[in-house]
Amino acid sequence: MAEVKIIYWSGTGNTAAMAQSVADGVTAAGAEAKIIPVENASAADIADVKAFALGCPSMGAEQLEESSMEPFVDEILGSVSGKKIAFYSVLTGWGDGEWMRNWVEQMTGAGAEMIEEEGIIANEAPDADAQAACEAAGKALAANA
């Protein structure tokens, strides 16, 4: 059975809820979902997969969480070429998602292919639309796993 890794950082539980929605889509499509908090992830987790998901809320001045997610992204940047990736995030009521666009640009510049062109963004907390988008991304990841 194909496996899709779903790696995330969550401060309040909202991004973790989005990770679970991605996992629900993966399993609904017949693949195995493995949810991993970024603190427990390494580049080895994505080395042999064809598709994976990353989730992180916007932090500070629209940037990645600095202590765990940003170093992880830096660590995997050289090994994402040809892989399908889905991004998901929660905005905290300000900003327009610029950091997500920058994150997508960083990964596509390294050769990754995005499942969702601009990533999936929820405002404040994942609503039904964000959950459905995460599930659909999970199904697309499973199809590419």
mmCIF file of N, CA and C in Angstrom:
data_model
loop_
_atom_site.group_PDB
_atom_site.id
_atom_site.type_symbol
_atom_site.label_atom_id
_atom_site.label_comp_id
_atom_site.label_asym_id
_atom_site.label_seq_id
_atom_site.Cartn_x
_atom_site.Cartn_y
_atom_site.Cartn_z
ATOM 1 N N MET A 1 0.839 -1.179 0.000
ATOM 2 C CA MET A 1 0.000 0.000 0.000
ATOM 3 C C MET A 1 0.887 1.246 0.000
ATOM 4 N N ALA A 2 0.561 2.207 -0.831
ATOM 5 C CA ALA A 2 1.313 3.456 -0.899
ATOM 6 C C ALA A 2 1.141 4.239 0.400
ATOM 7 N N GLU A 3 2.185 4.974 0.776
ATOM 8 C CA GLU A 3 2.153 5.757 2.011
ATOM 9 C C GLU A 3 2.366 7.225 1.696
ATOM 10 N N VAL A 4 1.601 8.079 2.369
ATOM 11 C CA VAL A 4 1.752 9.525 2.241
ATOM 12 C C VAL A 4 2.086 10.071 3.622
ATOM 13 N N LYS A 5 3.187 10.798 3.717
ATOM 14 C CA LYS A 5 3.584 11.437 4.978
ATOM 15 C C LYS A 5 2.929 12.820 5.035
ATOM 16 N N ILE A 6 2.408 13.141 6.202
ATOM 17 C CA ILE A 6 1.754 14.425 6.443
ATOM 18 C C ILE A 6 2.476 15.054 7.631
ATOM 19 N N ILE A 7 3.309 16.031 7.340
ATOM 20 C CA ILE A 7 4.186 16.629 8.347
ATOM 21 C C ILE A 7 3.675 18.032 8.649
ATOM 22 N N TYR A 8 3.639 18.376 9.957
ATOM 23 C CA TYR A 8 3.047 19.664 10.316
ATOM 24 C C TYR A 8 3.661 20.226 11.598
ATOM 25 N N TRP A 9 3.458 21.533 11.793
ATOM 26 C CA TRP A 9 3.700 22.205 13.060
ATOM 27 C C TRP A 9 2.404 22.904 13.414
ATOM 28 N N SER A 10 1.990 22.787 14.667
ATOM 29 C CA SER A 10 0.745 23.407 15.100
ATOM 30 C C SER A 10 0.908 23.946 16.512
ATOM 31 N N GLY A 11 0.559 25.200 16.694
ATOM 32 C CA GLY A 11 0.639 25.802 18.020
ATOM 33 C C GLY A 11 -0.665 25.713 18.789
ATOM 34 N N THR A 12 -1.786 25.730 18.061
ATOM 35 C CA THR A 12 -3.099 25.766 18.715
ATOM 36 C C THR A 12 -3.954 24.544 18.418
ATOM 37 N N GLY A 13 -3.508 23.701 17.501
ATOM 38 C CA GLY A 13 -4.295 22.536 17.117
ATOM 39 C C GLY A 13 -5.023 22.698 15.799
ATOM 40 N N ASN A 14 -5.110 23.909 15.273
ATOM 41 C CA ASN A 14 -5.817 24.120 14.008
ATOM 42 C C ASN A 14 -5.092 23.494 12.827
ATOM 43 N N THR A 15 -3.777 23.638 12.766
ATOM 44 C CA THR A 15 -3.020 23.020 11.677
ATOM 45 C C THR A 15 -3.011 21.504 11.834
ATOM 46 N N ALA A 16 -2.997 21.026 13.063
ATOM 47 C CA ALA A 16 -3.099 19.581 13.309
ATOM 48 C C ALA A 16 -4.440 19.051 12.791
ATOM 49 N N ALA A 17 -5.504 19.826 12.962
ATOM 50 C CA ALA A 17 -6.821 19.420 12.450
ATOM 51 C C ALA A 17 -6.798 19.345 10.929
ATOM 52 N N MET A 18 -6.102 20.270 10.288
ATOM 53 C CA MET A 18 -5.980 20.233 8.832
ATOM 54 C C MET A 18 -5.175 19.009 8.404
ATOM 55 N N ALA A 19 -4.131 18.666 9.171
ATOM 56 C CA ALA A 19 -3.340 17.464 8.873
ATOM 57 C C ALA A 19 -4.241 16.230 8.908
ATOM 58 N N GLN A 20 -5.132 16.174 9.891
ATOM 59 C CA GLN A 20 -6.041 15.037 9.992
ATOM 60 C C GLN A 20 -6.977 14.978 8.787
ATOM 61 N N SER A 21 -7.423 16.128 8.289
ATOM 62 C CA SER A 21 -8.289 16.151 7.104
ATOM 63 C C SER A 21 -7.544 15.647 5.869
ATOM 64 N N VAL A 22 -6.264 16.028 5.744
ATOM 65 C CA VAL A 22 -5.449 15.504 4.641
ATOM 66 C C VAL A 22 -5.357 13.980 4.778
ATOM 67 N N ALA A 23 -5.094 13.511 5.987
ATOM 68 C CA ALA A 23 -4.988 12.069 6.236
ATOM 69 C C ALA A 23 -6.290 11.354 5.912
ATOM 70 N N ASP A 24 -7.417 11.969 6.237
ATOM 71 C CA ASP A 24 -8.715 11.370 5.919
ATOM 72 C C ASP A 24 -8.866 11.175 4.413
ATOM 73 N N GLY A 25 -8.417 12.167 3.630
ATOM 74 C CA GLY A 25 -8.466 12.047 2.174
ATOM 75 C C GLY A 25 -7.551 10.954 1.659
ATOM 76 N N VAL A 26 -6.371 10.856 2.245
ATOM 77 C CA VAL A 26 -5.411 9.824 1.837
ATOM 78 C C VAL A 26 -6.007 8.439 2.062
ATOM 79 N N THR A 27 -6.545 8.202 3.252
ATOM 80 C CA THR A 27 -7.087 6.873 3.554
ATOM 81 C C THR A 27 -8.355 6.590 2.748
ATOM 82 N N ALA A 28 -9.156 7.614 2.496
ATOM 83 C CA ALA A 28 -10.358 7.423 1.674
ATOM 84 C C ALA A 28 -9.990 6.988 0.258
ATOM 85 N N ALA A 29 -8.802 7.410 -0.194
ATOM 86 C CA ALA A 29 -8.339 7.053 -1.538
ATOM 87 C C ALA A 29 -7.580 5.720 -1.549
ATOM 88 N N GLY A 30 -7.496 5.064 -0.401
ATOM 89 C CA GLY A 30 -6.896 3.735 -0.365
ATOM 90 C C GLY A 30 -5.410 3.678 -0.077
ATOM 91 N N ALA A 31 -4.817 4.774 0.359
ATOM 92 C CA ALA A 31 -3.398 4.773 0.715
ATOM 93 C C ALA A 31 -3.264 4.873 2.231
ATOM 94 N N GLU A 32 -2.048 4.699 2.712
ATOM 95 C CA GLU A 32 -1.779 4.808 4.137
ATOM 96 C C GLU A 32 -1.292 6.215 4.452
ATOM 97 N N ALA A 33 -1.895 6.842 5.447
ATOM 98 C CA ALA A 33 -1.488 8.176 5.877
ATOM 99 C C ALA A 33 -0.660 8.067 7.147
ATOM 100 N N LYS A 34 0.457 8.789 7.186
ATOM 101 C CA LYS A 34 1.272 8.835 8.391
ATOM 102 C C LYS A 34 1.457 10.298 8.777
ATOM 103 N N ILE A 35 0.819 10.693 9.875
ATOM 104 C CA ILE A 35 0.911 12.068 10.369
ATOM 105 C C ILE A 35 2.116 12.170 11.297
ATOM 106 N N ILE A 36 2.983 13.169 11.041
ATOM 107 C CA ILE A 36 4.211 13.328 11.813
ATOM 108 C C ILE A 36 4.373 14.791 12.239
ATOM 109 N N PRO A 37 4.399 15.074 13.545
ATOM 110 C CA PRO A 37 4.760 16.429 13.972
ATOM 111 C C PRO A 37 6.174 16.733 13.487
ATOM 112 N N VAL A 38 6.407 17.927 13.001
ATOM 113 C CA VAL A 38 7.697 18.252 12.392
ATOM 114 C C VAL A 38 8.853 18.051 13.364
ATOM 115 N N GLU A 39 8.583 18.181 14.663
ATOM 116 C CA GLU A 39 9.646 17.967 15.647
ATOM 117 C C GLU A 39 10.179 16.537 15.592
ATOM 118 N N ASN A 40 9.363 15.623 15.075
ATOM 119 C CA ASN A 40 9.752 14.209 14.986
ATOM 120 C C ASN A 40 10.099 13.785 13.560
ATOM 121 N N ALA A 41 10.208 14.732 12.654
ATOM 122 C CA ALA A 41 10.442 14.429 11.236
ATOM 123 C C ALA A 41 11.893 14.705 10.860
ATOM 124 N N SER A 42 12.329 14.014 9.805
ATOM 125 C CA SER A 42 13.650 14.285 9.234
ATOM 126 C C SER A 42 13.556 14.097 7.721
ATOM 127 N N ALA A 43 14.596 14.465 7.038
ATOM 128 C CA ALA A 43 14.617 14.314 5.585
ATOM 129 C C ALA A 43 14.405 12.862 5.176
ATOM 130 N N ALA A 44 14.798 11.926 6.018
ATOM 131 C CA ALA A 44 14.614 10.502 5.714
ATOM 132 C C ALA A 44 13.129 10.153 5.552
ATOM 133 N N ASP A 45 12.250 10.906 6.217
ATOM 134 C CA ASP A 45 10.813 10.629 6.124
ATOM 135 C C ASP A 45 10.253 10.855 4.720
ATOM 136 N N ILE A 46 10.889 11.713 3.954
ATOM 137 C CA ILE A 46 10.368 11.973 2.600
ATOM 138 C C ILE A 46 11.288 11.435 1.508
ATOM 139 N N ALA A 47 12.373 10.808 1.893
ATOM 140 C CA ALA A 47 13.367 10.344 0.918
ATOM 141 C C ALA A 47 12.777 9.393 -0.113
ATOM 142 N N ASP A 48 11.953 8.460 0.308
ATOM 143 C CA ASP A 48 11.444 7.430 -0.604
ATOM 144 C C ASP A 48 9.984 7.594 -0.986
ATOM 145 N N VAL A 49 9.374 8.722 -0.656
ATOM 146 C CA VAL A 49 7.966 8.930 -1.009
ATOM 147 C C VAL A 49 7.868 9.770 -2.276
ATOM 148 N N LYS A 50 6.781 9.594 -2.992
ATOM 149 C CA LYS A 50 6.548 10.372 -4.207
ATOM 150 C C LYS A 50 5.678 11.591 -3.931
ATOM 151 N N ALA A 51 4.931 11.535 -2.805
ATOM 152 C CA ALA A 51 4.013 12.614 -2.478
ATOM 153 C C ALA A 51 3.944 12.782 -0.962
ATOM 154 N N PHE A 52 3.870 14.036 -0.512
ATOM 155 C CA PHE A 52 3.738 14.302 0.917
ATOM 156 C C PHE A 52 3.095 15.666 1.124
ATOM 157 N N ALA A 53 2.708 15.938 2.372
ATOM 158 C CA ALA A 53 2.063 17.201 2.710
ATOM 159 C C ALA A 53 2.826 17.887 3.830
ATOM 160 N N LEU A 54 2.827 19.213 3.796
ATOM 161 C CA LEU A 54 3.441 20.022 4.843
ATOM 162 C C LEU A 54 2.432 21.065 5.305
ATOM 163 N N GLY A 55 2.323 21.221 6.622
ATOM 164 C CA GLY A 55 1.419 22.220 7.173
ATOM 165 C C GLY A 55 2.079 23.042 8.251
ATOM 166 N N CYS A 56 1.823 24.355 8.194
ATOM 167 C CA CYS A 56 2.385 25.266 9.184
ATOM 168 C C CYS A 56 1.572 26.552 9.154
ATOM 169 N N PRO A 57 1.151 27.052 10.322
ATOM 170 C CA PRO A 57 0.453 28.337 10.326
ATOM 171 C C PRO A 57 1.425 29.471 10.011
ATOM 172 N N SER A 58 0.872 30.601 9.613
ATOM 173 C CA SER A 58 1.733 31.763 9.400
ATOM 174 C C SER A 58 2.205 32.261 10.761
ATOM 175 N N MET A 59 3.434 32.695 10.799
ATOM 176 C CA MET A 59 4.028 33.160 12.043
ATOM 177 C C MET A 59 4.602 34.554 11.823
ATOM 178 N N GLY A 60 4.673 35.343 12.871
ATOM 179 C CA GLY A 60 5.319 36.649 12.817
ATOM 180 C C GLY A 60 4.875 37.466 11.626
ATOM 181 N N ALA A 61 5.838 37.895 10.838
ATOM 182 C CA ALA A 61 5.567 38.710 9.652
ATOM 183 C C ALA A 61 5.393 37.802 8.443
ATOM 184 N N GLU A 62 4.391 36.912 8.522
ATOM 185 C CA GLU A 62 4.091 35.954 7.452
ATOM 186 C C GLU A 62 5.325 35.145 7.073
ATOM 187 N N GLN A 63 5.711 34.245 7.948
ATOM 188 C CA GLN A 63 6.858 33.376 7.708
ATOM 189 C C GLN A 63 6.587 32.018 8.334
ATOM 190 N N LEU A 64 7.447 31.051 8.010
ATOM 191 C CA LEU A 64 7.358 29.723 8.604
ATOM 192 C C LEU A 64 7.747 29.781 10.076
ATOM 193 N N GLU A 65 7.237 28.823 10.836
ATOM 194 C CA GLU A 65 7.645 28.672 12.232
ATOM 195 C C GLU A 65 9.156 28.432 12.215
ATOM 196 N N GLU A 66 9.905 29.195 13.020
ATOM 197 C CA GLU A 66 11.360 29.265 12.890
ATOM 198 C C GLU A 66 12.153 28.164 13.582
ATOM 199 N N SER A 67 11.651 27.586 14.644
ATOM 200 C CA SER A 67 12.490 26.645 15.394
ATOM 201 C C SER A 67 12.437 25.217 14.867
ATOM 202 N N SER A 68 11.319 24.827 14.236
ATOM 203 C CA SER A 68 11.193 23.455 13.742
ATOM 204 C C SER A 68 10.904 23.361 12.243
ATOM 205 N N MET A 69 9.880 24.088 11.775
ATOM 206 C CA MET A 69 9.477 23.937 10.374
ATOM 207 C C MET A 69 10.490 24.525 9.407
ATOM 208 N N GLU A 70 10.977 25.715 9.676
ATOM 209 C CA GLU A 70 11.932 26.326 8.746
ATOM 210 C C GLU A 70 13.203 25.476 8.595
ATOM 211 N N PRO A 71 13.802 24.982 9.702
ATOM 212 C CA PRO A 71 14.974 24.109 9.528
ATOM 213 C C PRO A 71 14.636 22.813 8.773
ATOM 214 N N PHE A 72 13.448 22.270 9.001
ATOM 215 C CA PHE A 72 13.051 21.052 8.285
ATOM 216 C C PHE A 72 12.947 21.328 6.786
ATOM 217 N N VAL A 73 12.300 22.442 6.418
ATOM 218 C CA VAL A 73 12.167 22.798 5.008
ATOM 219 C C VAL A 73 13.550 22.982 4.386
ATOM 220 N N ASP A 74 14.444 23.650 5.106
ATOM 221 C CA ASP A 74 15.812 23.818 4.595
ATOM 222 C C ASP A 74 16.488 22.460 4.394
ATOM 223 N N GLU A 75 16.239 21.529 5.314
ATOM 224 C CA GLU A 75 16.846 20.199 5.244
ATOM 225 C C GLU A 75 16.361 19.392 4.038
ATOM 226 N N ILE A 76 15.091 19.535 3.677
ATOM 227 C CA ILE A 76 14.536 18.713 2.592
ATOM 228 C C ILE A 76 14.610 19.373 1.230
ATOM 229 N N LEU A 77 14.960 20.631 1.173
ATOM 230 C CA LEU A 77 14.923 21.379 -0.091
ATOM 231 C C LEU A 77 15.669 20.682 -1.221
ATOM 232 N N GLY A 78 16.758 20.030 -0.931
ATOM 233 C CA GLY A 78 17.538 19.361 -1.964
ATOM 234 C C GLY A 78 16.966 18.020 -2.406
ATOM 235 N N SER A 79 15.893 17.565 -1.767
ATOM 236 C CA SER A 79 15.348 16.246 -2.115
ATOM 237 C C SER A 79 13.870 16.272 -2.499
ATOM 238 N N VAL A 80 13.354 17.436 -2.888
ATOM 239 C CA VAL A 80 11.929 17.525 -3.243
ATOM 240 C C VAL A 80 11.676 17.481 -4.746
ATOM 241 N N SER A 81 12.699 17.517 -5.542
ATOM 242 C CA SER A 81 12.523 17.543 -6.993
ATOM 243 C C SER A 81 11.746 16.311 -7.467
ATOM 244 N N GLY A 82 10.705 16.569 -8.246
ATOM 245 C CA GLY A 82 9.888 15.497 -8.802
ATOM 246 C C GLY A 82 8.810 14.970 -7.866
ATOM 247 N N LYS A 83 8.774 15.467 -6.640
ATOM 248 C CA LYS A 83 7.765 15.007 -5.684
ATOM 249 C C LYS A 83 6.527 15.900 -5.737
ATOM 250 N N LYS A 84 5.368 15.312 -5.461
ATOM 251 C CA LYS A 84 4.107 16.051 -5.368
ATOM 252 C C LYS A 84 3.926 16.472 -3.915
ATOM 253 N N ILE A 85 3.626 17.750 -3.705
ATOM 254 C CA ILE A 85 3.494 18.284 -2.355
ATOM 255 C C ILE A 85 2.192 19.060 -2.229
ATOM 256 N N ALA A 86 1.561 18.928 -1.072
ATOM 257 C CA ALA A 86 0.415 19.767 -0.714
ATOM 258 C C ALA A 86 0.804 20.577 0.509
ATOM 259 N N PHE A 87 0.521 21.867 0.489
ATOM 260 C CA PHE A 87 0.733 22.745 1.639
ATOM 261 C C PHE A 87 -0.613 23.119 2.215
ATOM 262 N N TYR A 88 -0.681 23.240 3.535
ATOM 263 C CA TYR A 88 -1.889 23.721 4.196
ATOM 264 C C TYR A 88 -1.475 24.598 5.365
ATOM 265 N N SER A 89 -2.329 25.586 5.692
ATOM 266 C CA SER A 89 -1.961 26.567 6.696
ATOM 267 C C SER A 89 -3.181 27.257 7.275
ATOM 268 N N VAL A 90 -2.965 27.859 8.424
ATOM 269 C CA VAL A 90 -3.972 28.700 9.058
ATOM 270 C C VAL A 90 -3.392 30.101 9.169
ATOM 271 N N LEU A 91 -4.126 31.094 8.684
ATOM 272 C CA LEU A 91 -3.759 32.495 8.871
ATOM 273 C C LEU A 91 -4.474 32.994 10.115
ATOM 274 N N THR A 92 -3.839 33.880 10.835
ATOM 275 C CA THR A 92 -4.410 34.348 12.090
ATOM 276 C C THR A 92 -5.127 35.686 11.949
ATOM 277 N N GLY A 93 -5.842 35.883 10.864
ATOM 278 C CA GLY A 93 -6.670 37.068 10.707
ATOM 279 C C GLY A 93 -5.987 38.266 10.089
ATOM 280 N N TRP A 94 -4.720 38.156 9.771
ATOM 281 C CA TRP A 94 -4.022 39.259 9.124
ATOM 282 C C TRP A 94 -3.179 38.687 7.995
ATOM 283 N N GLY A 95 -2.731 39.538 7.136
ATOM 284 C CA GLY A 95 -1.917 39.081 6.007
ATOM 285 C C GLY A 95 -2.773 38.532 4.883
ATOM 286 N N ASP A 96 -2.117 38.304 3.764
ATOM 287 C CA ASP A 96 -2.843 37.830 2.577
ATOM 288 C C ASP A 96 -2.287 36.516 2.044
ATOM 289 N N GLY A 97 -1.459 35.844 2.827
ATOM 290 C CA GLY A 97 -0.896 34.575 2.383
ATOM 291 C C GLY A 97 0.405 34.705 1.619
ATOM 292 N N GLU A 98 1.042 35.875 1.693
ATOM 293 C CA GLU A 98 2.296 36.084 0.965
ATOM 294 C C GLU A 98 3.329 35.022 1.328
ATOM 295 N N TRP A 99 3.426 34.658 2.602
ATOM 296 C CA TRP A 99 4.417 33.676 3.022
ATOM 297 C C TRP A 99 4.156 32.328 2.374
ATOM 298 N N MET A 100 2.867 31.978 2.159
ATOM 299 C CA MET A 100 2.537 30.712 1.501
ATOM 300 C C MET A 100 2.992 30.764 0.043
ATOM 301 N N ARG A 101 2.763 31.884 -0.614
ATOM 302 C CA ARG A 101 3.226 32.027 -1.995
ATOM 303 C C ARG A 101 4.749 31.909 -2.061
ATOM 304 N N ASN A 102 5.433 32.496 -1.094
ATOM 305 C CA ASN A 102 6.898 32.396 -1.056
ATOM 306 C C ASN A 102 7.343 30.960 -0.822
ATOM 307 N N TRP A 103 6.630 30.238 0.035
ATOM 308 C CA TRP A 103 6.948 28.845 0.340
ATOM 309 C C TRP A 103 6.754 27.975 -0.901
ATOM 310 N N VAL A 104 5.639 28.199 -1.598
ATOM 311 C CA VAL A 104 5.372 27.467 -2.840
ATOM 312 C C VAL A 104 6.478 27.750 -3.855
ATOM 313 N N GLU A 105 6.830 29.022 -3.995
ATOM 314 C CA GLU A 105 7.885 29.406 -4.951
ATOM 315 C C GLU A 105 9.223 28.742 -4.594
ATOM 316 N N GLN A 106 9.529 28.686 -3.306
ATOM 317 C CA GLN A 106 10.768 28.044 -2.847
ATOM 318 C C GLN A 106 10.788 26.568 -3.245
ATOM 319 N N MET A 107 9.683 25.865 -3.014
ATOM 320 C CA MET A 107 9.637 24.438 -3.295
ATOM 321 C C MET A 107 9.558 24.145 -4.792
ATOM 322 N N THR A 108 8.773 24.905 -5.534
ATOM 323 C CA THR A 108 8.705 24.667 -6.979
ATOM 324 C C THR A 108 10.040 25.024 -7.628
ATOM 325 N N GLY A 109 10.725 26.018 -7.075
ATOM 326 C CA GLY A 109 12.061 26.360 -7.562
ATOM 327 C C GLY A 109 13.050 25.220 -7.357
ATOM 328 N N ALA A 110 12.769 24.378 -6.361
ATOM 329 C CA ALA A 110 13.619 23.210 -6.087
ATOM 330 C C ALA A 110 13.146 21.975 -6.853
ATOM 331 N N GLY A 111 12.101 22.148 -7.696
ATOM 332 C CA GLY A 111 11.648 21.056 -8.545
ATOM 333 C C GLY A 111 10.428 20.297 -8.079
ATOM 334 N N ALA A 112 9.827 20.694 -6.967
ATOM 335 C CA ALA A 112 8.613 20.033 -6.478
ATOM 336 C C ALA A 112 7.414 20.449 -7.329
ATOM 337 N N GLU A 113 6.408 19.602 -7.350
ATOM 338 C CA GLU A 113 5.159 19.905 -8.049
ATOM 339 C C GLU A 113 4.051 20.026 -7.016
ATOM 340 N N MET A 114 3.315 21.122 -7.063
ATOM 341 C CA MET A 114 2.278 21.388 -6.071
ATOM 342 C C MET A 114 0.955 20.709 -6.459
ATOM 343 N N ILE A 115 0.303 20.113 -5.467
ATOM 344 C CA ILE A 115 -1.039 19.558 -5.662
ATOM 345 C C ILE A 115 -2.042 20.701 -5.777
ATOM 346 N N GLU A 116 -1.907 21.683 -4.889
ATOM 347 C CA GLU A 116 -2.714 22.912 -4.925
ATOM 348 C C GLU A 116 -1.757 24.036 -5.286
ATOM 349 N N GLU A 117 -2.032 24.722 -6.365
ATOM 350 C CA GLU A 117 -1.091 25.721 -6.869
ATOM 351 C C GLU A 117 -0.661 26.741 -5.826
ATOM 352 N N GLU A 118 -1.609 27.193 -4.989
ATOM 353 C CA GLU A 118 -1.289 28.218 -4.003
ATOM 354 C C GLU A 118 -1.361 27.703 -2.575
ATOM 355 N N GLY A 119 -1.520 26.421 -2.377
ATOM 356 C CA GLY A 119 -1.670 25.878 -1.040
ATOM 357 C C GLY A 119 -3.092 26.072 -0.532
ATOM 358 N N ILE A 120 -3.392 25.482 0.605
ATOM 359 C CA ILE A 120 -4.711 25.577 1.218
ATOM 360 C C ILE A 120 -4.575 26.432 2.468
ATOM 361 N N ILE A 121 -5.338 27.510 2.525
ATOM 362 C CA ILE A 121 -5.250 28.438 3.651
ATOM 363 C C ILE A 121 -6.625 28.566 4.299
ATOM 364 N N ALA A 122 -6.652 28.415 5.621
ATOM 365 C CA ALA A 122 -7.854 28.649 6.411
ATOM 366 C C ALA A 122 -7.644 29.925 7.219
ATOM 367 N N ASN A 123 -8.699 30.686 7.400
ATOM 368 C CA ASN A 123 -8.623 31.886 8.227
ATOM 369 C C ASN A 123 -9.014 31.550 9.651
ATOM 370 N N GLU A 124 -8.116 31.811 10.593
ATOM 371 C CA GLU A 124 -8.331 31.569 12.019
ATOM 372 C C GLU A 124 -8.398 30.085 12.382
ATOM 373 N N ALA A 125 -9.310 29.332 11.761
ATOM 374 C CA ALA A 125 -9.484 27.901 12.039
ATOM 375 C C ALA A 125 -10.023 27.247 10.770
ATOM 376 N N PRO A 126 -9.759 25.953 10.577
ATOM 377 C CA PRO A 126 -10.254 25.288 9.367
ATOM 378 C C PRO A 126 -11.778 25.155 9.390
ATOM 379 N N ASP A 127 -12.424 25.768 8.395
ATOM 380 C CA ASP A 127 -13.873 25.629 8.248
ATOM 381 C C ASP A 127 -14.163 24.444 7.327
ATOM 382 N N ALA A 128 -15.422 24.232 7.010
ATOM 383 C CA ALA A 128 -15.812 23.087 6.183
ATOM 384 C C ALA A 128 -15.135 23.128 4.814
ATOM 385 N N ASP A 129 -14.992 24.322 4.242
ATOM 386 C CA ASP A 129 -14.341 24.440 2.928
ATOM 387 C C ASP A 129 -12.864 24.050 3.001
ATOM 388 N N ALA A 130 -12.172 24.510 4.047
ATOM 389 C CA ALA A 130 -10.751 24.173 4.204
ATOM 390 C C ALA A 130 -10.587 22.677 4.460
ATOM 391 N N GLN A 131 -11.465 22.096 5.266
ATOM 392 C CA GLN A 131 -11.388 20.667 5.527
ATOM 393 C C GLN A 131 -11.618 19.871 4.250
ATOM 394 N N ALA A 132 -12.589 20.295 3.442
ATOM 395 C CA ALA A 132 -12.865 19.602 2.178
ATOM 396 C C ALA A 132 -11.676 19.736 1.225
ATOM 397 N N ALA A 133 -11.056 20.922 1.191
ATOM 398 C CA ALA A 133 -9.886 21.121 0.331
ATOM 399 C C ALA A 133 -8.726 20.235 0.793
ATOM 400 N N CYS A 134 -8.551 20.108 2.103
ATOM 401 C CA CYS A 134 -7.487 19.237 2.622
ATOM 402 C C CYS A 134 -7.757 17.773 2.273
ATOM 403 N N GLU A 135 -9.008 17.339 2.407
ATOM 404 C CA GLU A 135 -9.345 15.965 2.047
ATOM 405 C C GLU A 135 -9.102 15.719 0.564
ATOM 406 N N ALA A 136 -9.479 16.684 -0.283
ATOM 407 C CA ALA A 136 -9.253 16.534 -1.725
ATOM 408 C C ALA A 136 -7.754 16.479 -2.020
ATOM 409 N N ALA A 137 -6.961 17.288 -1.324
ATOM 410 C CA ALA A 137 -5.513 17.240 -1.514
ATOM 411 C C ALA A 137 -4.968 15.879 -1.087
ATOM 412 N N GLY A 138 -5.503 15.340 0.007
ATOM 413 C CA GLY A 138 -5.077 14.011 0.453
ATOM 414 C C GLY A 138 -5.370 12.943 -0.578
ATOM 415 N N LYS A 139 -6.526 13.022 -1.210
ATOM 416 C CA LYS A 139 -6.871 12.067 -2.267
ATOM 417 C C LYS A 139 -5.916 12.218 -3.450
ATOM 418 N N ALA A 140 -5.593 13.459 -3.808
ATOM 419 C CA ALA A 140 -4.663 13.682 -4.928
ATOM 420 C C ALA A 140 -3.268 13.189 -4.576
ATOM 421 N N LEU A 141 -2.841 13.381 -3.337
ATOM 422 C CA LEU A 141 -1.534 12.866 -2.913
ATOM 423 C C LEU A 141 -1.510 11.344 -3.007
ATOM 424 N N ALA A 142 -2.597 10.711 -2.540
ATOM 425 C CA ALA A 142 -2.677 9.235 -2.594
ATOM 426 C C ALA A 142 -2.599 8.745 -4.027
ATOM 427 N N ALA A 143 -3.225 9.461 -4.944
ATOM 428 C CA ALA A 143 -3.206 9.073 -6.351
ATOM 429 C C ALA A 143 -1.806 9.189 -6.951
ATOM 430 N N ASN A 144 -0.969 10.010 -6.351
ATOM 431 C CA ASN A 144 0.392 10.216 -6.850
ATOM 432 C C ASN A 144 1.451 9.513 -6.014
ATOM 433 N N ALA A 145 1.023 8.798 -4.991
ATOM 434 C CA ALA A 145 1.977 8.151 -4.067
ATOM 435 C C ALA A 145 2.641 6.943 -4.680
#
